[in-house]
Coordinates of C-alpha atoms and ligand atoms in Angstrom, one line a residue:
P1 CA 20.5 -38.8 11.1
F2 CA 20.5 -34.5 10.4
D3 CA 20.0 -32.2 13.6
V4 CA 18.9 -30.0 10.8
L5 CA 17.2 -30.6 7.4
V6 CA 16.6 -27.8 5.1
V7 CA 14.0 -28.6 1.9
G8 CA 14.7 -26.1 -1.0
G9 CA 18.0 -24.8 -1.9
G10 CA 16.6 -20.9 -3.2
P11 CA 18.1 -17.9 -0.7
A12 CA 16.0 -19.0 2.4
G13 CA 17.2 -22.7 2.5
A14 CA 20.6 -21.1 1.6
S15 CA 20.3 -19.1 4.3
A16 CA 19.3 -21.6 6.6
A17 CA 21.6 -24.2 5.9
I18 CA 24.4 -22.0 6.6
Y19 CA 23.2 -20.1 9.9
S20 CA 22.5 -23.7 11.1
A21 CA 26.2 -24.8 10.1
R22 CA 27.8 -22.2 11.8
K23 CA 25.9 -23.9 15.1
G24 CA 28.1 -27.0 14.4
I25 CA 25.5 -29.2 14.1
R26 CA 24.7 -32.3 11.9
T27 CA 23.0 -30.1 8.6
G28 CA 21.8 -31.1 5.3
V29 CA 20.1 -29.4 2.6
V30 CA 17.6 -31.2 -0.2
A31 CA 17.4 -29.3 -3.1
E32 CA 15.3 -30.1 -6.7
R33 CA 17.1 -26.9 -8.3
F34 CA 19.6 -25.2 -5.9
G35 CA 19.2 -21.0 -6.3
G36 CA 15.7 -21.7 -6.8
Q37 CA 13.6 -19.1 -8.4
V38 CA 16.6 -16.6 -8.5
M39 CA 17.9 -19.2 -11.2
D40 CA 15.1 -17.4 -13.8
T41 CA 15.9 -13.5 -12.7
M42 CA 17.9 -11.8 -15.1
S43 CA 19.0 -8.5 -13.7
I44 CA 18.9 -8.2 -9.4
E45 CA 19.0 -4.7 -8.7
N46 CA 17.7 -4.6 -5.0
F47 CA 19.4 -6.7 -2.9
I48 CA 20.8 -4.4 -0.4
S49 CA 24.8 -3.9 -0.9
V50 CA 25.3 -5.8 -4.6
Q51 CA 24.2 -2.9 -6.6
E52 CA 23.5 -5.1 -9.8
T53 CA 24.0 -8.8 -10.4
T54 CA 22.4 -11.9 -12.5
G55 CA 19.9 -14.7 -10.8
P56 CA 22.9 -17.1 -12.0
R57 CA 25.6 -15.4 -10.5
L58 CA 23.8 -15.1 -7.3
A59 CA 22.5 -18.8 -6.9
A60 CA 26.5 -19.8 -7.2
S61 CA 27.5 -17.0 -4.5
L62 CA 24.4 -18.6 -2.5
E63 CA 25.8 -22.4 -3.2
E64 CA 29.9 -21.5 -3.0
H65 CA 29.1 -20.2 0.6
V66 CA 26.9 -23.1 1.9
K67 CA 29.8 -25.4 0.3
Q68 CA 32.0 -23.0 2.9
Y69 CA 30.3 -25.0 5.6
N70 CA 29.8 -28.9 6.8
V71 CA 26.3 -28.9 5.2
D72 CA 25.4 -32.0 3.1
I73 CA 24.0 -30.7 0.0
M74 CA 21.9 -33.2 -1.9
S75 CA 20.9 -31.8 -5.4
E76 CA 18.4 -32.4 -8.4
Q77 CA 16.5 -34.8 -5.3
R78 CA 12.3 -33.7 -4.9
V79 CA 11.0 -34.8 -1.6
K80 CA 7.3 -36.3 -1.6
N81 CA 6.3 -36.6 1.7
I82 CA 6.8 -35.7 5.1
V83 CA 6.6 -38.0 8.6
E84 CA 6.8 -35.8 11.9
A85 CA 9.0 -36.9 14.5
T86 CA 5.8 -37.6 16.7
D87 CA 4.1 -40.3 14.3
T88 CA 7.8 -42.2 13.6
E89 CA 9.0 -44.9 15.6
D90 CA 12.9 -43.6 16.3
G91 CA 11.4 -40.1 17.7
Y92 CA 13.0 -38.5 14.1
A93 CA 11.1 -37.0 11.1
H94 CA 11.0 -39.0 8.1
I95 CA 11.6 -36.9 4.3
Y96 CA 10.3 -39.3 1.6
L97 CA 12.2 -38.6 -1.6
E98 CA 11.0 -38.9 -5.0
S99 CA 13.8 -41.1 -5.7
G100 CA 12.7 -43.5 -2.5
A101 CA 15.5 -42.3 0.0
I102 CA 14.5 -41.9 3.2
L103 CA 16.0 -39.0 5.4
K104 CA 16.0 -38.7 9.0
S105 CA 15.9 -35.2 11.0
R106 CA 15.4 -34.3 14.6
S107 CA 14.4 -30.2 12.7
V108 CA 13.2 -29.8 9.2
I109 CA 12.9 -26.6 7.7
I110 CA 10.9 -26.4 5.0
S111 CA 11.9 -23.6 2.1
T112 CA 10.3 -25.0 -1.2
G113 CA 9.2 -21.3 -2.3
A114 CA 6.5 -20.6 -5.3
R115 CA 6.3 -20.4 -8.6
W116 CA 3.7 -17.3 -10.4
R117 CA 1.0 -19.1 -12.1
E118 CA 1.5 -18.1 -15.7
M119 CA -0.6 -16.9 -19.0
N120 CA 0.0 -20.6 -20.6
V121 CA -0.3 -17.9 -23.9
P122 CA 1.8 -18.2 -26.9
G123 CA 5.1 -15.9 -26.6
E124 CA 4.9 -15.9 -23.2
Q125 CA 7.8 -18.1 -22.9
E126 CA 9.8 -16.7 -25.8
Y127 CA 9.5 -12.9 -23.6
R128 CA 10.2 -14.1 -20.3
N129 CA 12.9 -11.7 -19.1
K130 CA 12.3 -9.7 -22.4
G131 CA 9.4 -7.8 -21.8
V132 CA 7.5 -10.6 -19.6
A133 CA 7.8 -10.1 -15.9
Y134 CA 6.3 -11.1 -12.8
C135 CA 7.5 -8.6 -10.0
P136 CA 6.8 -5.1 -10.0
H137 CA 9.1 -4.7 -7.2
C138 CA 12.2 -6.1 -9.1
D139 CA 11.6 -4.9 -12.3
G140 CA 9.3 -2.2 -12.5
P141 CA 12.2 0.5 -12.8
L142 CA 13.2 -1.6 -16.0
F143 CA 10.2 0.1 -17.9
K144 CA 10.5 3.7 -16.8
G145 CA 8.9 6.2 -19.5
K146 CA 7.9 3.2 -21.0
R147 CA 4.1 1.0 -22.0
T148 CA 2.7 -1.1 -20.0
A149 CA 0.0 -3.7 -19.4
V150 CA -0.8 -5.8 -15.6
I151 CA -2.3 -9.0 -16.6
G152 CA -4.8 -9.5 -13.8
G153 CA -7.3 -7.5 -11.8
G154 CA -7.0 -9.1 -8.4
N155 CA -5.3 -7.4 -5.1
S156 CA -1.8 -8.1 -6.4
G157 CA -2.6 -6.4 -10.0
I158 CA -4.3 -3.5 -8.8
E159 CA -0.9 -3.0 -6.3
A160 CA 0.9 -3.5 -9.5
A161 CA -0.8 -0.8 -11.7
I162 CA -0.2 1.7 -8.6
D163 CA 2.7 0.6 -8.4
L164 CA 4.1 1.0 -11.5
A165 CA 2.1 4.4 -12.5
G166 CA 5.0 6.0 -10.5
I167 CA 7.6 4.5 -13.1
V168 CA 6.1 4.2 -16.7
E169 CA 4.4 6.3 -18.7
H170 CA 1.1 4.4 -18.9
V171 CA -0.6 1.0 -17.6
T172 CA -3.5 -1.1 -18.6
V173 CA -4.5 -3.1 -16.5
L174 CA -6.4 -6.1 -18.3
E175 CA -9.0 -8.3 -16.4
F176 CA -10.9 -11.2 -17.3
A177 CA -14.1 -11.2 -15.8
D178 CA -16.3 -8.5 -15.7
T179 CA -15.4 -7.0 -12.2
L180 CA -11.7 -6.1 -10.6
R181 CA -11.6 -8.5 -7.2
A182 CA -9.5 -6.3 -5.8
D183 CA -10.2 -3.9 -2.2
Q184 CA -12.4 -1.4 -3.1
V185 CA -9.8 1.3 -2.0
L186 CA -7.1 -0.3 -4.1
I187 CA -9.4 0.8 -7.3
N188 CA -10.8 3.8 -6.7
K189 CA -6.8 4.7 -6.2
A190 CA -6.3 3.2 -9.8
E191 CA -9.4 4.8 -11.2
S192 CA -7.8 8.4 -10.3
M193 CA -4.4 7.8 -11.8
P194 CA -4.4 9.3 -15.1
N195 CA -2.1 6.8 -16.7
I196 CA -4.1 3.9 -16.1
D197 CA -6.5 2.4 -18.5
I198 CA -8.5 -0.9 -16.7
I199 CA -10.3 -3.7 -19.3
K200 CA -12.3 -6.0 -18.3
M201 CA -13.9 -8.7 -20.1
A202 CA -10.3 -9.2 -21.7
Q203 CA -8.6 -12.5 -22.0
T204 CA -5.0 -12.2 -23.2
T205 CA -4.2 -14.2 -25.9
E206 CA -0.3 -13.8 -27.3
V207 CA 2.6 -11.8 -26.4
V208 CA 3.9 -10.1 -29.6
G209 CA 7.4 -9.1 -30.1
D210 CA 9.8 -8.2 -32.3
G211 CA 12.3 -11.6 -31.8
T212 CA 14.5 -9.8 -29.2
R213 CA 11.9 -7.7 -27.6
V214 CA 7.8 -7.4 -26.4
T215 CA 6.3 -5.5 -28.5
G216 CA 2.9 -6.0 -27.7
I217 CA -0.1 -7.9 -26.7
S218 CA -3.1 -8.9 -27.9
Y219 CA -6.2 -9.9 -26.3
K220 CA -10.1 -11.0 -26.9
D221 CA -12.2 -8.8 -25.3
R222 CA -14.7 -11.2 -24.2
N223 CA -18.2 -8.8 -25.0
T224 CA -17.5 -8.9 -28.8
D225 CA -15.1 -12.0 -28.8
E226 CA -13.1 -9.4 -31.5
I227 CA -9.2 -9.6 -30.9
K228 CA -7.6 -6.8 -29.9
H229 CA -3.7 -5.3 -29.7
I230 CA -2.2 -2.9 -27.7
E231 CA 1.5 -1.5 -28.3
L232 CA 3.8 -1.9 -25.0
A233 CA 7.1 -2.6 -23.8
G234 CA 6.4 -4.6 -20.9
I235 CA 3.6 -7.3 -19.3
F236 CA 3.5 -7.9 -15.3
V237 CA 1.7 -11.3 -15.0
Q238 CA -0.1 -10.9 -11.4
I239 CA -2.6 -14.0 -11.4
G240 CA -1.5 -15.5 -8.4
L241 CA 1.6 -16.5 -6.9
V242 CA 1.5 -20.5 -5.8
P243 CA 3.3 -21.7 -3.2
N244 CA 5.1 -25.4 -3.8
T245 CA 3.4 -27.5 -1.2
E246 CA 1.4 -30.1 -3.3
W247 CA 4.0 -32.0 -1.6
L248 CA 2.6 -31.6 2.2
K249 CA -1.0 -32.2 1.4
E250 CA -0.7 -35.7 3.5
S251 CA 1.6 -33.9 6.2
A252 CA 0.6 -32.6 9.4
V253 CA 1.7 -29.1 8.5
A254 CA -1.1 -26.2 8.4
L255 CA -1.6 -24.8 4.9
T256 CA -3.5 -21.3 4.4
S257 CA -6.3 -22.1 1.8
R258 CA -4.3 -20.6 -0.9
G259 CA -1.5 -23.8 0.5
E260 CA 0.6 -21.5 2.0
I261 CA 2.8 -22.5 5.2
E262 CA 1.7 -20.9 8.1
I263 CA 4.4 -19.6 10.1
G264 CA 5.3 -18.0 13.8
A265 CA 7.7 -15.1 14.8
H266 CA 10.3 -17.9 15.0
G267 CA 9.5 -19.8 11.9
N268 CA 7.4 -22.4 14.0
T269 CA 4.9 -24.4 11.8
N270 CA 2.1 -25.9 14.1
V271 CA 4.0 -28.9 14.3
N272 CA 6.7 -29.4 16.7
G273 CA 10.4 -29.1 15.3
I274 CA 9.1 -28.2 12.0
F275 CA 9.9 -25.1 10.3
A276 CA 9.4 -22.8 7.5
A277 CA 11.0 -20.2 5.4
G278 CA 10.6 -17.7 2.6
D279 CA 8.2 -17.7 -0.5
V280 CA 6.2 -21.0 0.7
T281 CA 5.0 -19.6 3.8
T282 CA 2.8 -16.6 4.6
V283 CA 5.3 -13.7 5.2
P284 CA 4.1 -11.0 3.4
Y285 CA 5.9 -10.2 0.5
K286 CA 8.3 -12.6 -2.4
Q287 CA 11.3 -11.2 -2.4
I288 CA 15.3 -12.6 -2.0
I289 CA 16.5 -10.3 0.7
I290 CA 13.4 -11.5 3.0
A291 CA 13.6 -14.6 2.1
M292 CA 17.4 -15.1 3.1
G293 CA 16.2 -13.6 6.6
E294 CA 13.1 -15.7 7.3
G295 CA 15.8 -18.4 6.6
A296 CA 17.8 -17.4 9.3
K297 CA 15.4 -16.7 11.7
A298 CA 14.0 -19.8 10.9
S299 CA 17.4 -21.4 11.4
L300 CA 17.1 -19.8 14.5
G301 CA 13.9 -21.2 16.0
A302 CA 14.7 -24.8 15.1
F303 CA 18.4 -24.4 17.2
D304 CA 16.7 -22.8 20.0
Y305 CA 13.6 -26.2 19.3
L306 CA 16.8 -28.7 19.5
I307 CA 18.6 -27.3 22.8
R308 CA 15.6 -27.6 24.8
T309 CA 14.4 -31.3 22.8
P310 CA 16.5 -34.4 24.4
A311 CA 17.7 -36.3 21.1
P312 CA 15.5 -39.5 20.6
Ligands
FAD1 P1 12.6 -20.4 -3.9 O1 13.7 -19.6 -4.6 O2 11.4 -20.7 -4.8 O3 13.5 -21.9 -3.9 C1 12.8 -22.5 -3.5 C2 13.7 -24.2 -3.5 O4 12.9 -25.4 -3.4 C3 14.1 -24.3 -5.0 O5 15.1 -25.0 -4.6 C4 13.6 -25.4 -5.5 O6 13.7 -26.4 -6.5 C5 13.2 -26.5 -4.5 N1 11.7 -26.8 -4.2 C6 10.9 -27.0 -5.1 N2 9.6 -28.2 -4.4 C7 10.4 -28.9 -3.8 C8 10.9 -30.4 -3.8 N3 9.5 -31.2 -3.5 N4 11.6 -30.7 -3.1 C9 13.0 -30.6 -3.2 N5 13.3 -29.7 -3.1 C10 11.9 -28.5 -3.7 N6 13.1 -11.0 -5.9 C11 13.7 -9.7 -5.5 O7 14.3 -9.6 -4.5 N7 14.5 -9.2 -6.7 C12 14.7 -9.8 -7.8 O8 15.2 -8.6 -9.0 C13 13.6 -10.8 -8.3 N8 13.1 -10.8 -10.2 C14 12.3 -12.2 -9.7 C15 12.0 -12.7 -11.3 C16 11.5 -13.6 -10.9 C17 11.5 -14.0 -13.0 C18 11.5 -14.0 -10.0 C19 10.8 -15.6 -10.4 C20 11.5 -14.4 -9.1 C21 12.0 -13.1 -8.5 N9 12.4 -12.9 -7.6 C22 12.7 -11.6 -7.0 C23 11.8 -13.2 -5.8 C24 12.9 -14.0 -5.3 O9 13.5 -14.6 -6.2 C25 12.0 -15.2 -4.7 O10 11.3 -14.7 -3.4 C26 13.0 -16.0 -4.0 O11 13.7 -16.6 -4.6 C27 12.5 -16.8 -2.7 O12 13.0 -17.8 -1.9 P2 12.9 -19.1 -1.4 O13 14.5 -19.6 -0.9 O14 12.0 -18.9 -1.0 O15 12.2 -20.1 -2.9

């Protein structure tokens, strides 16, 4: 059995694994896809001390760094359930894989990340990273001086519009409903900015491009059913970040109504010996540098737990 089993191999999981292995304890990482969301990222410019890198390059460095240590990496394995140590006969937490295997560990760090909810319209996949973006903190500066749209009028959409308006030429917010769900203070701020337009009752129908880059967006005016078109260079999709916690629904790990794992100051969950880190948790602001810090924190939290808890 492991002392620490990390579930998820993104920035949070890689960091947690390295911090655990450096304590000389038996460490494993099980991940569906090593690298996580970083593998879907083209250019990364806000990973401090690295001026510019690409997702695949950073993911390769993460894996290389983990492999410097004695860590058992189990890639391309999906976890489907976890049973806490107090509910098993042998006193270890049991981690069930889709493959049928069961892993046992004294402590577990969950770092299964999250995924952006997509619009599911033609052109979205084709122009992903070619004008279609999901993270204004990451990709906003790429659209300096250009026209953009934000899809979604909730808090994240209106925050993104305010953020982008300081960088880009113009932002159009497209909201499906007839009202914005964002906090009034954010709506007031957005409405006061001269380069933000907000269109409600707008259903995005297509991302339009020239084969290499986005050139516009089409939407249906839900009041009139008329299809309208806006010429622009960038589209920020802000219709929700979904935590990868479906597999925890049957477990004892407490989730918020949005499905995020609730964590305490040491990365601890409500279950003794189970910790969590990164985008899958309630941590505010989902970023690589934050996920790595959270992974380190959860790992140190797990180590503190292990030295205070007798082995089964
Ligand atoms: P993730 O990276 O999501 O990793 C989750 C891991 O868990 C993966 O290994 C996955 O395969 C695994 N997993 C999930 N479910 C299971 C399961 N059931 N069983 C086993 N394994 C499982 N952030 C920045 O700081 N700068 C940027 O420029 C930037 N650009 C981005 C661009 C895009 C297109 C996207 C999508 C995100 C971007 N982000 C950026 C955000 C950043 O990628 C995330 O904040 C970060 O990757 C979160 O790390 P994580 O380890 O918590 O989760």
